[in-house]
JSON list of C-alpha atoms in Angstrom, two decimals:
[
{"chain": "A", "resi": 1, "resn": "UNK", "atom": "CA", "xyz": [-56.16, -102.53, 132.90]},
{"chain": "A", "resi": 2, "resn": "UNK", "atom": "CA", "xyz": [-53.65, -103.71, 130.13]},
{"chain": "A", "resi": 3, "resn": "UNK", "atom": "CA", "xyz": [-50.92, -102.50, 132.24]},
{"chain": "A", "resi": 4, "resn": "UNK", "atom": "CA", "xyz": [-51.54, -105.22, 135.35]},
{"chain": "A", "resi": 5, "resn": "UNK", "atom": "CA", "xyz": [-52.49, -107.79, 132.66]},
{"chain": "A", "resi": 6, "resn": "UNK", "atom": "CA", "xyz": [-49.06, -107.11, 130.77]},
{"chain": "A", "resi": 7, "resn": "UNK", "atom": "CA", "xyz": [-46.96, -107.12, 134.32]},
{"chain": "A", "resi": 8, "resn": "UNK", "atom": "CA", "xyz": [-48.36, -110.49, 135.33]},
{"chain": "A", "resi": 9, "resn": "UNK", "atom": "CA", "xyz": [-47.67, -111.78, 132.00]},
{"chain": "A", "resi": 10, "resn": "UNK", "atom": "CA", "xyz": [-44.09, -110.75, 132.70]},
{"chain": "A", "resi": 11, "resn": "UNK", "atom": "CA", "xyz": [-43.78, -111.90, 135.96]},
{"chain": "A", "resi": 12, "resn": "UNK", "atom": "CA", "xyz": [-45.68, -115.71, 134.68]},
{"chain": "A", "resi": 13, "resn": "UNK", "atom": "CA", "xyz": [-42.80, -115.69, 131.69]},
{"chain": "A", "resi": 14, "resn": "UNK", "atom": "CA", "xyz": [-40.20, -114.61, 134.18]},
{"chain": "A", "resi": 15, "resn": "UNK", "atom": "CA", "xyz": [-41.40, -118.03, 136.28]},
{"chain": "A", "resi": 16, "resn": "UNK", "atom": "CA", "xyz": [-41.21, -120.05, 133.05]},
{"chain": "A", "resi": 17, "resn": "UNK", "atom": "CA", "xyz": [-37.79, -118.74, 132.24]},
{"chain": "A", "resi": 18, "resn": "UNK", "atom": "CA", "xyz": [-36.37, -120.30, 135.91]},
{"chain": "A", "resi": 19, "resn": "UNK", "atom": "CA", "xyz": [-38.34, -123.24, 135.73]},
{"chain": "A", "resi": 20, "resn": "UNK", "atom": "CA", "xyz": [-36.84, -124.16, 132.51]},
{"chain": "A", "resi": 21, "resn": "UNK", "atom": "CA", "xyz": [-33.45, -123.92, 134.27]},
{"chain": "A", "resi": 22, "resn": "UNK", "atom": "CA", "xyz": [-34.34, -126.37, 136.49]},
{"chain": "A", "resi": 23, "resn": "UNK", "atom": "CA", "xyz": [-34.38, -128.89, 133.05]},
{"chain": "A", "resi": 24, "resn": "UNK", "atom": "CA", "xyz": [-30.57, -127.61, 131.93]},
{"chain": "A", "resi": 25, "resn": "UNK", "atom": "CA", "xyz": [-28.29, -128.88, 131.29]},
{"chain": "A", "resi": 26, "resn": "UNK", "atom": "CA", "xyz": [-28.92, -131.99, 129.88]},
{"chain": "A", "resi": 27, "resn": "UNK", "atom": "CA", "xyz": [-26.32, -134.81, 128.99]},
{"chain": "A", "resi": 28, "resn": "UNK", "atom": "CA", "xyz": [-25.82, -135.82, 125.48]},
{"chain": "A", "resi": 29, "resn": "UNK", "atom": "CA", "xyz": [-22.77, -138.21, 125.25]},
{"chain": "A", "resi": 30, "resn": "UNK", "atom": "CA", "xyz": [-20.92, -137.13, 128.30]},
{"chain": "A", "resi": 31, "resn": "UNK", "atom": "CA", "xyz": [-21.37, -133.26, 127.47]},
{"chain": "A", "resi": 32, "resn": "UNK", "atom": "CA", "xyz": [-23.61, -131.09, 129.07]},
{"chain": "A", "resi": 33, "resn": "UNK", "atom": "CA", "xyz": [-25.92, -128.76, 126.84]},
{"chain": "A", "resi": 34, "resn": "UNK", "atom": "CA", "xyz": [-27.62, -126.41, 128.11]},
{"chain": "A", "resi": 35, "resn": "UNK", "atom": "CA", "xyz": [-31.33, -124.92, 126.60]},
{"chain": "A", "resi": 36, "resn": "UNK", "atom": "CA", "xyz": [-31.20, -121.30, 128.19]},
{"chain": "A", "resi": 37, "resn": "UNK", "atom": "CA", "xyz": [-35.03, -119.87, 127.11]},
{"chain": "A", "resi": 38, "resn": "UNK", "atom": "CA", "xyz": [-35.39, -116.07, 127.00]},
{"chain": "A", "resi": 39, "resn": "UNK", "atom": "CA", "xyz": [-39.28, -116.18, 127.01]},
{"chain": "A", "resi": 40, "resn": "UNK", "atom": "CA", "xyz": [-38.88, -112.95, 128.88]},
{"chain": "A", "resi": 41, "resn": "UNK", "atom": "CA", "xyz": [-36.75, -111.09, 126.77]},
{"chain": "A", "resi": 42, "resn": "UNK", "atom": "CA", "xyz": [-38.53, -112.13, 123.55]},
{"chain": "A", "resi": 43, "resn": "UNK", "atom": "CA", "xyz": [-41.94, -110.83, 125.28]},
{"chain": "A", "resi": 44, "resn": "UNK", "atom": "CA", "xyz": [-40.23, -107.62, 126.81]},
{"chain": "A", "resi": 45, "resn": "UNK", "atom": "CA", "xyz": [-39.04, -106.99, 123.16]},
{"chain": "A", "resi": 46, "resn": "UNK", "atom": "CA", "xyz": [-42.05, -107.68, 121.02]},
{"chain": "A", "resi": 47, "resn": "UNK", "atom": "CA", "xyz": [-43.85, -105.18, 123.33]},
{"chain": "A", "resi": 48, "resn": "UNK", "atom": "CA", "xyz": [-41.45, -102.63, 122.69]},
{"chain": "A", "resi": 49, "resn": "UNK", "atom": "CA", "xyz": [-43.10, -102.79, 118.95]},
{"chain": "A", "resi": 50, "resn": "UNK", "atom": "CA", "xyz": [-47.06, -103.30, 119.95]},
{"chain": "A", "resi": 51, "resn": "UNK", "atom": "CA", "xyz": [-47.18, -100.92, 123.47]},
{"chain": "A", "resi": 52, "resn": "UNK", "atom": "CA", "xyz": [-44.63, -98.76, 122.99]},
{"chain": "A", "resi": 53, "resn": "UNK", "atom": "CA", "xyz": [-40.98, -97.62, 124.64]},
{"chain": "A", "resi": 54, "resn": "UNK", "atom": "CA", "xyz": [-41.98, -96.19, 127.81]},
{"chain": "A", "resi": 55, "resn": "UNK", "atom": "CA", "xyz": [-44.03, -99.60, 129.15]},
{"chain": "A", "resi": 56, "resn": "UNK", "atom": "CA", "xyz": [-41.39, -101.92, 127.65]},
{"chain": "A", "resi": 57, "resn": "UNK", "atom": "CA", "xyz": [-38.61, -100.27, 129.24]},
{"chain": "A", "resi": 58, "resn": "UNK", "atom": "CA", "xyz": [-40.00, -99.93, 132.78]},
{"chain": "A", "resi": 59, "resn": "UNK", "atom": "CA", "xyz": [-40.81, -103.91, 132.44]},
{"chain": "A", "resi": 60, "resn": "UNK", "atom": "CA", "xyz": [-36.59, -104.01, 131.78]},
{"chain": "A", "resi": 61, "resn": "UNK", "atom": "CA", "xyz": [-35.36, -101.94, 134.01]},
{"chain": "A", "resi": 62, "resn": "UNK", "atom": "CA", "xyz": [-38.20, -103.71, 136.71]},
{"chain": "A", "resi": 63, "resn": "UNK", "atom": "CA", "xyz": [-37.55, -107.54, 135.78]},
{"chain": "A", "resi": 64, "resn": "UNK", "atom": "CA", "xyz": [-33.65, -107.04, 135.18]},
{"chain": "A", "resi": 65, "resn": "UNK", "atom": "CA", "xyz": [-33.35, -105.56, 138.00]},
{"chain": "A", "resi": 66, "resn": "UNK", "atom": "CA", "xyz": [-35.35, -108.71, 139.37]},
{"chain": "A", "resi": 67, "resn": "UNK", "atom": "CA", "xyz": [-32.78, -111.00, 137.22]},
{"chain": "A", "resi": 68, "resn": "UNK", "atom": "CA", "xyz": [-29.92, -109.85, 138.52]},
{"chain": "A", "resi": 69, "resn": "UNK", "atom": "CA", "xyz": [-30.84, -110.24, 142.36]},
{"chain": "A", "resi": 70, "resn": "UNK", "atom": "CA", "xyz": [-32.44, -113.50, 141.97]},
{"chain": "A", "resi": 71, "resn": "UNK", "atom": "CA", "xyz": [-29.34, -114.63, 139.76]},
{"chain": "A", "resi": 72, "resn": "UNK", "atom": "CA", "xyz": [-26.68, -112.28, 142.36]},
{"chain": "A", "resi": 73, "resn": "UNK", "atom": "CA", "xyz": [-23.54, -112.46, 140.34]},
{"chain": "A", "resi": 74, "resn": "UNK", "atom": "CA", "xyz": [-23.30, -109.24, 139.29]},
{"chain": "A", "resi": 75, "resn": "UNK", "atom": "CA", "xyz": [-25.68, -106.51, 140.01]},
{"chain": "A", "resi": 76, "resn": "UNK", "atom": "CA", "xyz": [-27.15, -104.32, 136.70]},
{"chain": "A", "resi": 77, "resn": "UNK", "atom": "CA", "xyz": [-25.77, -107.06, 134.06]},
{"chain": "A", "resi": 78, "resn": "UNK", "atom": "CA", "xyz": [-29.54, -107.95, 132.89]},
{"chain": "A", "resi": 79, "resn": "UNK", "atom": "CA", "xyz": [-31.46, -104.51, 133.70]},
{"chain": "A", "resi": 80, "resn": "UNK", "atom": "CA", "xyz": [-28.61, -102.92, 131.32]},
{"chain": "A", "resi": 81, "resn": "UNK", "atom": "CA", "xyz": [-29.09, -105.50, 128.76]},
{"chain": "A", "resi": 82, "resn": "UNK", "atom": "CA", "xyz": [-32.58, -105.71, 128.75]},
{"chain": "A", "resi": 83, "resn": "UNK", "atom": "CA", "xyz": [-33.17, -101.86, 128.65]},
{"chain": "A", "resi": 84, "resn": "UNK", "atom": "CA", "xyz": [-30.12, -101.68, 125.68]},
{"chain": "A", "resi": 85, "resn": "UNK", "atom": "CA", "xyz": [-31.57, -104.50, 123.54]},
{"chain": "A", "resi": 86, "resn": "UNK", "atom": "CA", "xyz": [-35.39, -103.00, 123.96]},
{"chain": "A", "resi": 87, "resn": "UNK", "atom": "CA", "xyz": [-34.07, -99.59, 123.17]},
{"chain": "A", "resi": 88, "resn": "UNK", "atom": "CA", "xyz": [-32.29, -100.69, 119.97]},
{"chain": "A", "resi": 89, "resn": "UNK", "atom": "CA", "xyz": [-35.56, -102.87, 119.24]},
{"chain": "A", "resi": 90, "resn": "UNK", "atom": "CA", "xyz": [-37.73, -99.81, 119.50]},
{"chain": "A", "resi": 91, "resn": "UNK", "atom": "CA", "xyz": [-35.72, -97.32, 117.32]},
{"chain": "A", "resi": 92, "resn": "UNK", "atom": "CA", "xyz": [-34.61, -99.75, 114.67]},
{"chain": "A", "resi": 93, "resn": "UNK", "atom": "CA", "xyz": [-38.04, -102.03, 114.45]},
{"chain": "A", "resi": 94, "resn": "UNK", "atom": "CA", "xyz": [-40.90, -99.29, 114.02]},
{"chain": "A", "resi": 95, "resn": "UNK", "atom": "CA", "xyz": [-40.65, -99.86, 110.37]},
{"chain": "A", "resi": 96, "resn": "UNK", "atom": "CA", "xyz": [-41.25, -103.64, 109.89]},
{"chain": "A", "resi": 97, "resn": "UNK", "atom": "CA", "xyz": [-43.32, -104.50, 112.62]},
{"chain": "A", "resi": 98, "resn": "UNK", "atom": "CA", "xyz": [-46.18, -105.84, 110.36]},
{"chain": "A", "resi": 99, "resn": "UNK", "atom": "CA", "xyz": [-43.64, -108.43, 108.91]},
{"chain": "A", "resi": 100, "resn": "UNK", "atom": "CA", "xyz": [-43.86, -111.75, 110.64]},
{"chain": "A", "resi": 101, "resn": "UNK", "atom": "CA", "xyz": [-40.45, -113.12, 109.10]},
{"chain": "A", "resi": 102, "resn": "UNK", "atom": "CA", "xyz": [-38.44, -109.99, 109.66]},
{"chain": "A", "resi": 103, "resn": "UNK", "atom": "CA", "xyz": [-39.50, -109.41, 113.49]},
{"chain": "A", "resi": 104, "resn": "UNK", "atom": "CA", "xyz": [-38.97, -112.97, 114.43]},
{"chain": "A", "resi": 105, "resn": "UNK", "atom": "CA", "xyz": [-35.23, -112.97, 112.53]},
{"chain": "A", "resi": 106, "resn": "UNK", "atom": "CA", "xyz": [-34.64, -109.81, 114.48]},
{"chain": "A", "resi": 107, "resn": "UNK", "atom": "CA", "xyz": [-36.31, -111.02, 117.92]},
{"chain": "A", "resi": 108, "resn": "UNK", "atom": "CA", "xyz": [-33.78, -114.23, 118.07]},
{"chain": "A", "resi": 109, "resn": "UNK", "atom": "CA", "xyz": [-31.01, -112.18, 116.79]},
{"chain": "A", "resi": 110, "resn": "UNK", "atom": "CA", "xyz": [-31.35, -109.75, 119.36]},
{"chain": "A", "resi": 111, "resn": "UNK", "atom": "CA", "xyz": [-32.20, -112.77, 122.03]},
{"chain": "A", "resi": 112, "resn": "UNK", "atom": "CA", "xyz": [-28.89, -114.51, 120.79]},
{"chain": "A", "resi": 113, "resn": "UNK", "atom": "CA", "xyz": [-26.89, -111.26, 120.85]},
{"chain": "A", "resi": 114, "resn": "UNK", "atom": "CA", "xyz": [-28.17, -110.38, 124.56]},
{"chain": "A", "resi": 115, "resn": "UNK", "atom": "CA", "xyz": [-27.18, -114.26, 125.45]},
{"chain": "A", "resi": 116, "resn": "UNK", "atom": "CA", "xyz": [-23.39, -113.26, 124.16]},
{"chain": "A", "resi": 117, "resn": "UNK", "atom": "CA", "xyz": [-23.45, -110.16, 126.30]},
{"chain": "A", "resi": 118, "resn": "UNK", "atom": "CA", "xyz": [-24.15, -111.86, 129.25]},
{"chain": "A", "resi": 119, "resn": "UNK", "atom": "CA", "xyz": [-21.49, -114.42, 128.39]},
{"chain": "A", "resi": 120, "resn": "UNK", "atom": "CA", "xyz": [-18.84, -111.71, 127.58]},
{"chain": "A", "resi": 121, "resn": "UNK", "atom": "CA", "xyz": [-19.48, -109.98, 130.76]},
{"chain": "A", "resi": 122, "resn": "UNK", "atom": "CA", "xyz": [-18.83, -112.98, 132.36]},
{"chain": "A", "resi": 123, "resn": "UNK", "atom": "CA", "xyz": [-16.04, -113.84, 130.58]},
{"chain": "A", "resi": 124, "resn": "UNK", "atom": "CA", "xyz": [-14.57, -110.09, 131.26]},
{"chain": "A", "resi": 125, "resn": "UNK", "atom": "CA", "xyz": [-15.55, -110.32, 135.01]},
{"chain": "A", "resi": 126, "resn": "UNK", "atom": "CA", "xyz": [-13.33, -113.67, 134.93]},
{"chain": "A", "resi": 127, "resn": "UNK", "atom": "CA", "xyz": [-16.78, -115.45, 136.03]},
{"chain": "A", "resi": 128, "resn": "UNK", "atom": "CA", "xyz": [-16.99, -118.22, 133.35]},
{"chain": "A", "resi": 129, "resn": "UNK", "atom": "CA", "xyz": [-13.58, -119.72, 131.96]},
{"chain": "A", "resi": 130, "resn": "UNK", "atom": "CA", "xyz": [-16.20, -121.72, 129.26]},
{"chain": "A", "resi": 131, "resn": "UNK", "atom": "CA", "xyz": [-13.76, -120.87, 125.21]},
{"chain": "A", "resi": 132, "resn": "UNK", "atom": "CA", "xyz": [-15.77, -119.30, 123.36]},
{"chain": "A", "resi": 133, "resn": "UNK", "atom": "CA", "xyz": [-16.63, -122.74, 120.78]},
{"chain": "A", "resi": 134, "resn": "UNK", "atom": "CA", "xyz": [-17.99, -124.90, 123.89]},
{"chain": "A", "resi": 135, "resn": "UNK", "atom": "CA", "xyz": [-19.92, -121.79, 124.45]},
{"chain": "A", "resi": 136, "resn": "UNK", "atom": "CA", "xyz": [-21.56, -121.47, 121.07]},
{"chain": "A", "resi": 137, "resn": "UNK", "atom": "CA", "xyz": [-21.83, -125.11, 120.50]},
{"chain": "A", "resi": 138, "resn": "UNK", "atom": "CA", "xyz": [-22.95, -126.49, 123.46]},
{"chain": "A", "resi": 139, "resn": "UNK", "atom": "CA", "xyz": [-25.37, -123.54, 124.93]},
{"chain": "A", "resi": 140, "resn": "UNK", "atom": "CA", "xyz": [-25.71, -120.70, 122.21]},
{"chain": "A", "resi": 141, "resn": "UNK", "atom": "CA", "xyz": [-26.89, -122.81, 119.10]},
{"chain": "A", "resi": 142, "resn": "UNK", "atom": "CA", "xyz": [-29.37, -124.83, 121.28]},
{"chain": "A", "resi": 143, "resn": "UNK", "atom": "CA", "xyz": [-30.95, -121.44, 123.02]},
{"chain": "A", "resi": 144, "resn": "UNK", "atom": "CA", "xyz": [-31.33, -120.53, 120.22]},
{"chain": "A", "resi": 145, "resn": "UNK", "atom": "CA", "xyz": [-33.04, -123.62, 118.19]},
{"chain": "A", "resi": 146, "resn": "UNK", "atom": "CA", "xyz": [-35.16, -123.56, 121.71]},
{"chain": "A", "resi": 147, "resn": "UNK", "atom": "CA", "xyz": [-35.84, -119.49, 121.47]},
{"chain": "A", "resi": 148, "resn": "UNK", "atom": "CA", "xyz": [-36.71, -120.26, 118.01]},
{"chain": "A", "resi": 149, "resn": "UNK", "atom": "CA", "xyz": [-39.56, -122.91, 119.26]},
{"chain": "A", "resi": 150, "resn": "UNK", "atom": "CA", "xyz": [-40.92, -120.73, 122.13]},
{"chain": "A", "resi": 151, "resn": "UNK", "atom": "CA", "xyz": [-41.22, -117.61, 119.84]},
{"chain": "A", "resi": 152, "resn": "UNK", "atom": "CA", "xyz": [-44.74, -118.21, 118.27]},
{"chain": "A", "resi": 153, "resn": "UNK", "atom": "CA", "xyz": [-46.00, -118.81, 121.83]},
{"chain": "A", "resi": 154, "resn": "UNK", "atom": "CA", "xyz": [-44.99, -115.42, 123.25]},
{"chain": "A", "resi": 155, "resn": "UNK", "atom": "CA", "xyz": [-45.73, -113.92, 119.81]},
{"chain": "A", "resi": 156, "resn": "UNK", "atom": "CA", "xyz": [-49.07, -114.84, 120.64]},
{"chain": "A", "resi": 157, "resn": "UNK", "atom": "CA", "xyz": [-48.99, -113.48, 124.11]},
{"chain": "A", "resi": 158, "resn": "UNK", "atom": "CA", "xyz": [-47.62, -110.26, 123.43]},
{"chain": "A", "resi": 159, "resn": "UNK", "atom": "CA", "xyz": [-50.21, -109.50, 121.00]},
{"chain": "A", "resi": 160, "resn": "UNK", "atom": "CA", "xyz": [-52.77, -111.04, 123.19]},
{"chain": "A", "resi": 161, "resn": "UNK", "atom": "CA", "xyz": [-51.59, -109.15, 125.95]},
{"chain": "A", "resi": 162, "resn": "UNK", "atom": "CA", "xyz": [-51.15, -106.05, 124.57]},
{"chain": "A", "resi": 163, "resn": "UNK", "atom": "CA", "xyz": [-54.34, -105.29, 123.16]},
{"chain": "A", "resi": 164, "resn": "UNK", "atom": "CA", "xyz": [-56.10, -106.35, 126.76]},
{"chain": "A", "resi": 165, "resn": "UNK", "atom": "CA", "xyz": [-57.47, -102.84, 126.55]},
{"chain": "A", "resi": 166, "resn": "UNK", "atom": "CA", "xyz": [-58.85, -103.00, 123.18]},
{"chain": "A", "resi": 167, "resn": "UNK", "atom": "CA", "xyz": [-61.13, -105.98, 124.18]},
{"chain": "A", "resi": 168, "resn": "UNK", "atom": "CA", "xyz": [-62.36, -105.48, 127.76]},
{"chain": "A", "resi": 169, "resn": "UNK", "atom": "CA", "xyz": [-63.37, -101.70, 126.89]},
{"chain": "A", "resi": 170, "resn": "UNK", "atom": "CA", "xyz": [-66.95, -101.33, 125.82]},
{"chain": "A", "resi": 171, "resn": "UNK", "atom": "CA", "xyz": [-67.03, -99.71, 122.54]},
{"chain": "A", "resi": 172, "resn": "UNK", "atom": "CA", "xyz": [-68.96, -96.78, 122.35]}
]
């Protein structure tokens, strides 16, 4: 039951990421400012702590591949990146999982680094020509702010879905 709930929730959060893309960019003083939510990535990173690495790696591969196919620019960037960041989160963060502030900091930092990873690969492949300063000021910083605002919601969703089995099964 828990696996089904986690999969459906992950699918819903992927849809939220796509739906937000319709609102971005926002024009501020004749400048395009991009707000890119990464609720899917934050959710999978949090699941790597609460459900274990196997489930989160599987979700990272499946939903990373779905992102790659949906976006269609270069296949494998999102799938590989998500798996790499999930593995880092799972191995490096086992000790501090009870500290909310440290966990929020690490998840938001990894989310920003993931966004930078995508940007750098697109620069290397010559798919994007946006200068680094413009990227940091007009996409990375606003996206980090948006993801910080959405983190608490994603955190609560991750806690609830990772504990579905305990709440649904009868106690003996």
